[in-house]
Short mmCIF file of C-alpha atoms in Angstrom, two decimals:
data_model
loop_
_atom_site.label_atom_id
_atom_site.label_comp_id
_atom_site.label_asym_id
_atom_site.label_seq_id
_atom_site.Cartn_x
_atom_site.Cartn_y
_atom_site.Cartn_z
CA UNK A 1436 0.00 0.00 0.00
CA UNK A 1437 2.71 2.27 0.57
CA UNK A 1438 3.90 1.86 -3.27
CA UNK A 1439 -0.26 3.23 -3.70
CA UNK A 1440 -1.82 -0.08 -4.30
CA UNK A 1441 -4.87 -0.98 -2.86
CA UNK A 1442 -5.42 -4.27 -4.62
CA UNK A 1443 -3.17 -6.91 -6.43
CA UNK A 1444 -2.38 -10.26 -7.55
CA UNK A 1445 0.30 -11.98 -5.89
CA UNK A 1446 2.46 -13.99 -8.50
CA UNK A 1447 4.28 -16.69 -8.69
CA UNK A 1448 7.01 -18.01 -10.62
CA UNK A 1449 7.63 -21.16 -12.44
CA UNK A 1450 7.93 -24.13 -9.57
CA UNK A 1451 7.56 -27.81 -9.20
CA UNK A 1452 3.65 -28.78 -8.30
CA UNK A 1453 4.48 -28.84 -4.52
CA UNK A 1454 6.09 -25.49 -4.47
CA UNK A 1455 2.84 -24.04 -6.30
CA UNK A 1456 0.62 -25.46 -4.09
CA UNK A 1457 2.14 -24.70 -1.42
CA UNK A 1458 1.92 -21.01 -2.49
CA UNK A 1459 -1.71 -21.45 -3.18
CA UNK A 1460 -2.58 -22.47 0.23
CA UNK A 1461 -0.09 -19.31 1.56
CA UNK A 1462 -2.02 -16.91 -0.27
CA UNK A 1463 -5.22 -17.68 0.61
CA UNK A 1464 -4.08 -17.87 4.08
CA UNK A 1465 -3.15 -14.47 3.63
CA UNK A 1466 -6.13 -13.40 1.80
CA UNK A 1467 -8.64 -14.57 4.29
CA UNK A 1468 -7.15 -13.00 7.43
CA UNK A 1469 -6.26 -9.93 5.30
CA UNK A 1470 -3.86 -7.43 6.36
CA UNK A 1471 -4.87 -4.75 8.24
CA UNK A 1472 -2.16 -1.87 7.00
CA UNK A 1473 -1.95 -3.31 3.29
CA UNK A 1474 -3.13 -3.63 0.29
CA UNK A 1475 -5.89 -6.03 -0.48
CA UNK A 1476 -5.04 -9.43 -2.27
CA UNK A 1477 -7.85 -10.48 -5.12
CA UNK A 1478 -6.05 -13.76 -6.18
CA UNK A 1479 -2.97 -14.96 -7.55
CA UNK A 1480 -1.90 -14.80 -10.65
CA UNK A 1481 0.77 -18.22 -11.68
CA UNK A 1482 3.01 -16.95 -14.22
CA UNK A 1483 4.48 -20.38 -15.72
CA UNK A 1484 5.38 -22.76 -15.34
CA UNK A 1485 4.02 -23.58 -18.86
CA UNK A 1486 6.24 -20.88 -20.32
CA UNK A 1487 8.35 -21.35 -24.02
CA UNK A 1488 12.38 -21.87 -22.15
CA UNK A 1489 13.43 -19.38 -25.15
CA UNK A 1490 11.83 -17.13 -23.68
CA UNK A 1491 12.58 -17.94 -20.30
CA UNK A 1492 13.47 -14.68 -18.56
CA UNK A 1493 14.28 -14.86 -15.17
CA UNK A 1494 12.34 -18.04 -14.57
CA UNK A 1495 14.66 -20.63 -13.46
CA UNK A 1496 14.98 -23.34 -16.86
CA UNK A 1497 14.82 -26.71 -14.78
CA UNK A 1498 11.42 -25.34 -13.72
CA UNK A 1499 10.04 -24.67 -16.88
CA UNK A 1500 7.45 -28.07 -18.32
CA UNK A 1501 4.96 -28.55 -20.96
CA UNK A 1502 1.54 -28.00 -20.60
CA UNK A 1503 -0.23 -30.61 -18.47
CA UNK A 1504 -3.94 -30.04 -18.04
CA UNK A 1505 -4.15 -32.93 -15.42
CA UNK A 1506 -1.70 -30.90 -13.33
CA UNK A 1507 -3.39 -27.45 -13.96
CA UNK A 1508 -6.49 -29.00 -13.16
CA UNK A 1509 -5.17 -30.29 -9.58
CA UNK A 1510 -3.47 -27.34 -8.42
CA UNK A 1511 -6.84 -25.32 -9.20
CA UNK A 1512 -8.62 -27.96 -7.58
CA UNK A 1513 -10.49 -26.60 -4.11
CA UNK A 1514 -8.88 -23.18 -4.43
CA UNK A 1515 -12.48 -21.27 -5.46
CA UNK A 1516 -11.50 -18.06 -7.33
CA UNK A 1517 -8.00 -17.99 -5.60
CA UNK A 1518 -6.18 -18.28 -9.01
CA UNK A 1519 -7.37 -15.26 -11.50
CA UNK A 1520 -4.61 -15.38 -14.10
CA UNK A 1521 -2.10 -17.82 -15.51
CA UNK A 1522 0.18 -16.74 -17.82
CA UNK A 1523 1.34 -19.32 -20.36
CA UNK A 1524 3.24 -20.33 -24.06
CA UNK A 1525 0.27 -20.83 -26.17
CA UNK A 1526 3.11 -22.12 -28.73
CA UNK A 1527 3.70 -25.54 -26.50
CA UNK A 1528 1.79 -28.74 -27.39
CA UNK A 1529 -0.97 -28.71 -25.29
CA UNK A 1530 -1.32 -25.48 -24.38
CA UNK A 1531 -4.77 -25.11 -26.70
CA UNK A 1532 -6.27 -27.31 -23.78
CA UNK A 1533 -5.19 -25.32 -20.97
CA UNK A 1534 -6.70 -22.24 -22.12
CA UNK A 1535 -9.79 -23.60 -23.24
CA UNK A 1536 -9.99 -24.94 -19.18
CA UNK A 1537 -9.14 -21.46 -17.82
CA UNK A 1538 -11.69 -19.73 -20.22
CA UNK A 1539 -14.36 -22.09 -18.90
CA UNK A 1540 -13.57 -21.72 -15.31
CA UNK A 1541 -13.28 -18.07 -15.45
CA UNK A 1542 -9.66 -17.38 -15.09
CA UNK A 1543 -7.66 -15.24 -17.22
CA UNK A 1544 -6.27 -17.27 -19.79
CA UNK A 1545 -2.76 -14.58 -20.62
CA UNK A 1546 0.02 -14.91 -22.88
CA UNK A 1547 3.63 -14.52 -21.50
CA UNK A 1548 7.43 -15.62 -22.26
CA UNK A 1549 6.18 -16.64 -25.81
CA UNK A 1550 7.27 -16.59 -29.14
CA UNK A 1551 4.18 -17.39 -30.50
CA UNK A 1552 3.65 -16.52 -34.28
CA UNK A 1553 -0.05 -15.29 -35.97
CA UNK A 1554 -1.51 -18.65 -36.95
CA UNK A 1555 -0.95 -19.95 -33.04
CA UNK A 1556 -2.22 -16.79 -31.43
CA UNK A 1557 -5.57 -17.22 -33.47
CA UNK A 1558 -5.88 -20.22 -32.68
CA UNK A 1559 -5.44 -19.25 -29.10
CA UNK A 1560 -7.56 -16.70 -29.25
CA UNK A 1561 -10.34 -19.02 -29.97
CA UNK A 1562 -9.33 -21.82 -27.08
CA UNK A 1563 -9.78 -18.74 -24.85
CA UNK A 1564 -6.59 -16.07 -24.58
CA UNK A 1565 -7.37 -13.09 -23.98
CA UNK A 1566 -4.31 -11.10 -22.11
CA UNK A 1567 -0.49 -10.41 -22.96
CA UNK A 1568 1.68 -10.26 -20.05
CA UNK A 1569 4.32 -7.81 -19.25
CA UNK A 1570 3.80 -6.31 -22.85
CA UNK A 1571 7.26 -6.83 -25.14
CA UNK A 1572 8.88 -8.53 -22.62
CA UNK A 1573 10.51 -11.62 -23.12
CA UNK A 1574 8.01 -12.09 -26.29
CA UNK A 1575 8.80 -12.51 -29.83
CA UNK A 1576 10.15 -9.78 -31.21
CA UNK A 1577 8.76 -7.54 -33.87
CA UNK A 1578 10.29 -7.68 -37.08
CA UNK A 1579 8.90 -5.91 -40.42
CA UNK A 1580 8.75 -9.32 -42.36
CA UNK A 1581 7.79 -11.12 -39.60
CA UNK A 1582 5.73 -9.33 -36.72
CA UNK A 1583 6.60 -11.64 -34.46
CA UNK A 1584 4.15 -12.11 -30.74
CA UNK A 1585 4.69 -8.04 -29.95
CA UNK A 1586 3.21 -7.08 -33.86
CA UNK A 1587 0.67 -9.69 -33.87
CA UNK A 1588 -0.71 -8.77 -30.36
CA UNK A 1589 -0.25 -5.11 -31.38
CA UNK A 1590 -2.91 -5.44 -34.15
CA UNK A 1591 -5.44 -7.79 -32.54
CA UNK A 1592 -7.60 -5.37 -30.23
CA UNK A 1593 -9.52 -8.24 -28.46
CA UNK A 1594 -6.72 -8.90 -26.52
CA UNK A 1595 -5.78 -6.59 -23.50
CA UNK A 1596 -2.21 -6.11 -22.25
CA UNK A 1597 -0.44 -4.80 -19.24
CA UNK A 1598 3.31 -3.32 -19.08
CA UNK A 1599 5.90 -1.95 -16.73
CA UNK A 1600 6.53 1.54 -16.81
CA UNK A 1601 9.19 1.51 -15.11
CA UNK A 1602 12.16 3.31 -18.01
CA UNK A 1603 13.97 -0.45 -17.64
CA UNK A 1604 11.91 -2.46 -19.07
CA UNK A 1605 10.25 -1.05 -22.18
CA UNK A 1606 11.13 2.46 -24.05
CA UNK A 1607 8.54 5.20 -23.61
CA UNK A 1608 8.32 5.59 -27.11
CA UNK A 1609 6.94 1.70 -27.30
CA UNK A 1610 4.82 2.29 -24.35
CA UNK A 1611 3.05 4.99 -26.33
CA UNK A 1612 3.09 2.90 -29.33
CA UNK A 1613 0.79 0.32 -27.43
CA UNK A 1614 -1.55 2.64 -26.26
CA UNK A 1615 -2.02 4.43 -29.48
CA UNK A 1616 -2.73 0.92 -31.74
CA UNK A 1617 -4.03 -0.81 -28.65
CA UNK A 1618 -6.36 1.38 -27.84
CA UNK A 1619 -6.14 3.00 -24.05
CA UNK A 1620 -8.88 1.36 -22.65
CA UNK A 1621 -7.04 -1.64 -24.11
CA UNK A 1622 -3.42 -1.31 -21.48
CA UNK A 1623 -3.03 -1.86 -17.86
CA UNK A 1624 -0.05 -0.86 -15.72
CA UNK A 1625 1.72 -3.68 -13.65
CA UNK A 1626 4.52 -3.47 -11.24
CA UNK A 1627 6.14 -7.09 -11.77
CA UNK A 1628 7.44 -6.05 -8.50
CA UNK A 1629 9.47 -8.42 -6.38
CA UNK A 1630 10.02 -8.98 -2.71
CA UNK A 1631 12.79 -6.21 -3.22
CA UNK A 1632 9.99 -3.39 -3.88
CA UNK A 1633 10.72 -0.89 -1.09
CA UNK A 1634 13.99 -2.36 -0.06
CA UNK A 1635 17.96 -1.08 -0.43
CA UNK A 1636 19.60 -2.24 -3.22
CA UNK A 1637 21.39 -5.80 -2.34
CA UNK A 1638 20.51 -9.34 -3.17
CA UNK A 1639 17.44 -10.81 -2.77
CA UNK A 1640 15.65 -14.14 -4.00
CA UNK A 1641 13.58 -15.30 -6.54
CA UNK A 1642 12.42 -19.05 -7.22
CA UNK A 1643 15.27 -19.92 -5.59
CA UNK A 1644 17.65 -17.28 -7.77
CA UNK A 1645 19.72 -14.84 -6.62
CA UNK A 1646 18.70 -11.68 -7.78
CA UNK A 1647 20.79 -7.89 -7.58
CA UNK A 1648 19.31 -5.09 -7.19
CA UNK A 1649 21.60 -1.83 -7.95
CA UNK A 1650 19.64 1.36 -8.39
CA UNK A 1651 16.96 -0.23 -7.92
CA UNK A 1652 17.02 -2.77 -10.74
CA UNK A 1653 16.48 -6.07 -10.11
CA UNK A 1654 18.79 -8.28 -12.39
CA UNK A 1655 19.99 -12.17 -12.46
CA UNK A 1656 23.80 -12.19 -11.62
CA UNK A 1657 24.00 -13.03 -16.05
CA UNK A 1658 21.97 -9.26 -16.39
CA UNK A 1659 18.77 -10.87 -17.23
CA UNK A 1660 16.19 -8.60 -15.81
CA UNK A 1661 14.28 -10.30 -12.96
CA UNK A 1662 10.90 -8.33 -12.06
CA UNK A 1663 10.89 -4.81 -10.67
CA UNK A 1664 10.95 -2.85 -7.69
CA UNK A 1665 8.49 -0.49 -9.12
CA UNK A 1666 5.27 0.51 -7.17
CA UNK A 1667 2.58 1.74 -8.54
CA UNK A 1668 2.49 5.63 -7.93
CA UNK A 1669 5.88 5.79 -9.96
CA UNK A 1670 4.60 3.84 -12.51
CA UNK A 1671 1.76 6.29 -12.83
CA UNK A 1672 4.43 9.31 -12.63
CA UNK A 1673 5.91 7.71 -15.36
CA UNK A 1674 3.67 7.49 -17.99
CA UNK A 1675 2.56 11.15 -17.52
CA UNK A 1676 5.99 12.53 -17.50
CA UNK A 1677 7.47 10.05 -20.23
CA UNK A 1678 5.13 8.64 -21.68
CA UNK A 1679 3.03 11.68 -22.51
CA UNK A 1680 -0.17 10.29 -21.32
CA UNK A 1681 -2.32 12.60 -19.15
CA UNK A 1682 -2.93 12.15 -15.30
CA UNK A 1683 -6.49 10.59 -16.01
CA UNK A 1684 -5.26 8.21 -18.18
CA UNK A 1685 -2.73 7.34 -16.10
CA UNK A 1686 -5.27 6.65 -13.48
CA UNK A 1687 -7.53 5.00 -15.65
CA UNK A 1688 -4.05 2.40 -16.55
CA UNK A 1689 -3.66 1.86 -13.16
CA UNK A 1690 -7.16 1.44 -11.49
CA UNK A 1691 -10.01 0.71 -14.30
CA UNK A 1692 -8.36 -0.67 -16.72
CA UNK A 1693 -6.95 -3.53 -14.20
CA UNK A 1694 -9.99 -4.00 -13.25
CA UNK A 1695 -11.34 -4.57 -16.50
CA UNK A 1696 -8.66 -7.23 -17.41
CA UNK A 1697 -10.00 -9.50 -14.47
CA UNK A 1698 -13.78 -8.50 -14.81
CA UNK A 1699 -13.87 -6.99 -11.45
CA UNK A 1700 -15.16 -3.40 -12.82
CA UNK A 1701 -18.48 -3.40 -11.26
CA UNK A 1702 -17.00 -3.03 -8.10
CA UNK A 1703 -13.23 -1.47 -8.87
CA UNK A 1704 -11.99 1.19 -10.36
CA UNK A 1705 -14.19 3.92 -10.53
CA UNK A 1706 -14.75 6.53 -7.59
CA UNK A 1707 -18.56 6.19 -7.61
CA UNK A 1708 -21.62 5.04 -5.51
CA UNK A 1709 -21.66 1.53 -5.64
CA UNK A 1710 -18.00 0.46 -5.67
CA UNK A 1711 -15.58 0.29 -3.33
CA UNK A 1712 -13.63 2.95 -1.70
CA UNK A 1713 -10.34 1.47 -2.32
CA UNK A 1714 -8.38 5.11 -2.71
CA UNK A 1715 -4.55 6.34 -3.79
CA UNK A 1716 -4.32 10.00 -2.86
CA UNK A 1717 -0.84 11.44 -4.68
CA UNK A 1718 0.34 14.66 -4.26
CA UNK A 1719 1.90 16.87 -7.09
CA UNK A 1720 5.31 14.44 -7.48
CA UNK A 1721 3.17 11.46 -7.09
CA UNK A 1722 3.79 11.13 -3.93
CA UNK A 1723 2.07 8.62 -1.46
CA UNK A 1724 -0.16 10.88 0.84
CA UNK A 1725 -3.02 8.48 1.79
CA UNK A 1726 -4.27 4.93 0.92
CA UNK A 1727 -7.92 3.82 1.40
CA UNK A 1728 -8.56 -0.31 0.70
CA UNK A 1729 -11.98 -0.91 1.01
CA UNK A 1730 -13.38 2.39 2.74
CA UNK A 1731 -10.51 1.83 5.75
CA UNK A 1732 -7.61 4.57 5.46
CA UNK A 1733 -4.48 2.33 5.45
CA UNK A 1734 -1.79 5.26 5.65
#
């Protein structure tokens, strides 16, 4: 909350099937006593482990499998509405099943670490996807004779997408580019923030990897970018002061828009009757001056 979130997904990283579900029951531990001075969790959001190893990023390549809808299926098993998103390779044999699953139960079916050309993202796109995550990042790149994932999601408005504005991870100049073809109803703004958010620079872990943060980026010890330590207010600062966009659509990337992406906007993101009073007062530098989750002033 003191990054000015009120509400988030905690994510995990690619694990073995004990670690997940371990970190299934954690978080909804977490989420039913609920934390008094934070933010409010929604869900959890599994990024991998189902994820294309050449596009790997930071998760840890011993964790990385094929789709396996048995599996999926098991770790989902009993957890309610716990899980929201999974982010997958819609490229990997069997992945067409998987999504089809999450469309049916109602989670966000989102692609991520992919290199995933036109014909498969149709076809994906019919199973059920619906999301691109971390926009650019560790995707397929865009290439004039051959758009690669970035160009093809670029030109297929059905599908939302979230980034990190953070200046590390994508150019404001492609930030701008997404909103303008995406549309900005169409972009959310994510922190991919690790444990490290908030913290001195030094190492820290993730999924069992050392990660470095120096001025405040959050590398592998190879330079592979590993996450953030952005929080949300600076992400909004950002994207009015380098992106160009204005304050409300900022605000609109951060709050409604979110909301949209996990079909939770008749209750969040707007600041009317009705919804809840989960607040991030900023002062002229997008500053922190007050948090409200829920109607309860947190800071």
């Amino acid at each position: 909350a003191r990054g000015g979130t009120t509400a988030f997904l905690g994510t995990t990283v690619s694990a073995d099937r004990s670690r997940l579900k371990n970190a299934l029951q954690i978080a909804a531990q977490y989420r039913r006593r609920r934390d008094p001075a934070g933010a409010k969790m929604l869900g959890v959001h599994l990024e991998g482990p189902y994820l294309n190893p050449e596009k790997k990023g930071a998760h840890d390549p011993d964790k990385l499998k094929l789709p396996d809808l048995g599996e999926l299926q098991g770790l989902l098993a009993g957890t309610g509405d716990l899980v929201r998103m999974v982010t997958l390779a819609p490229e990997m044999p069997g992945s067409f099943e998987l999504i089809a699953f999450l469309a049916r139960s109602g989670v966000k079916a989102a692609l991520g670490h992919s290199a995933a050309g036109n014909d498969i993202l149709v076809g994906a796109r019919a199973a059920g996807l619906s999301h691109g995550t971390h926009m650019f990042n560790a995707m397929g790149e865009f290439r004039h004779r051959e758009p690669g994932t970035v160009g093809y999601l670029l030109q297929m408005p059905e599908i939302t997408a979230d980034v990190i504005a953070d200046g590390v991870h994508v150019h404001p100049a492609a930030i701008n580019m997404l909103v303008t073809l995406k549309g900005m109803d169409k972009v959310a703004l994510i922190t991919d923030a690790i444990r490290a958010a908030g913290l001195p620079d030094g190492c820290y872990e993730l999924g069992g990897r050392e990660v470095y943060v120096r001025a405040g980026e959050a590398r592998l010890a190879d330079g592979t970018l590993a996450g953030s330590t952005l929080t949300m207010n600076r992400a909004v600062g950002y994207m009015v002061r380098a992106v160009g966009a204005t304050m409300e659509q900022a605000v609109q990337m951060a709050s409604l828009n979110p909301a949209r992406v996990l079909g939770i906007d008749d209750l969040y993101g707007r600041l009317e009757t009705g919804f809840m009073a989960s607040i991030t007062v900023l002062d002229r530098d997008f500053g922190v001056i007050a948090i409200f989750v829920e109607g309860e002033k947190v800071i």
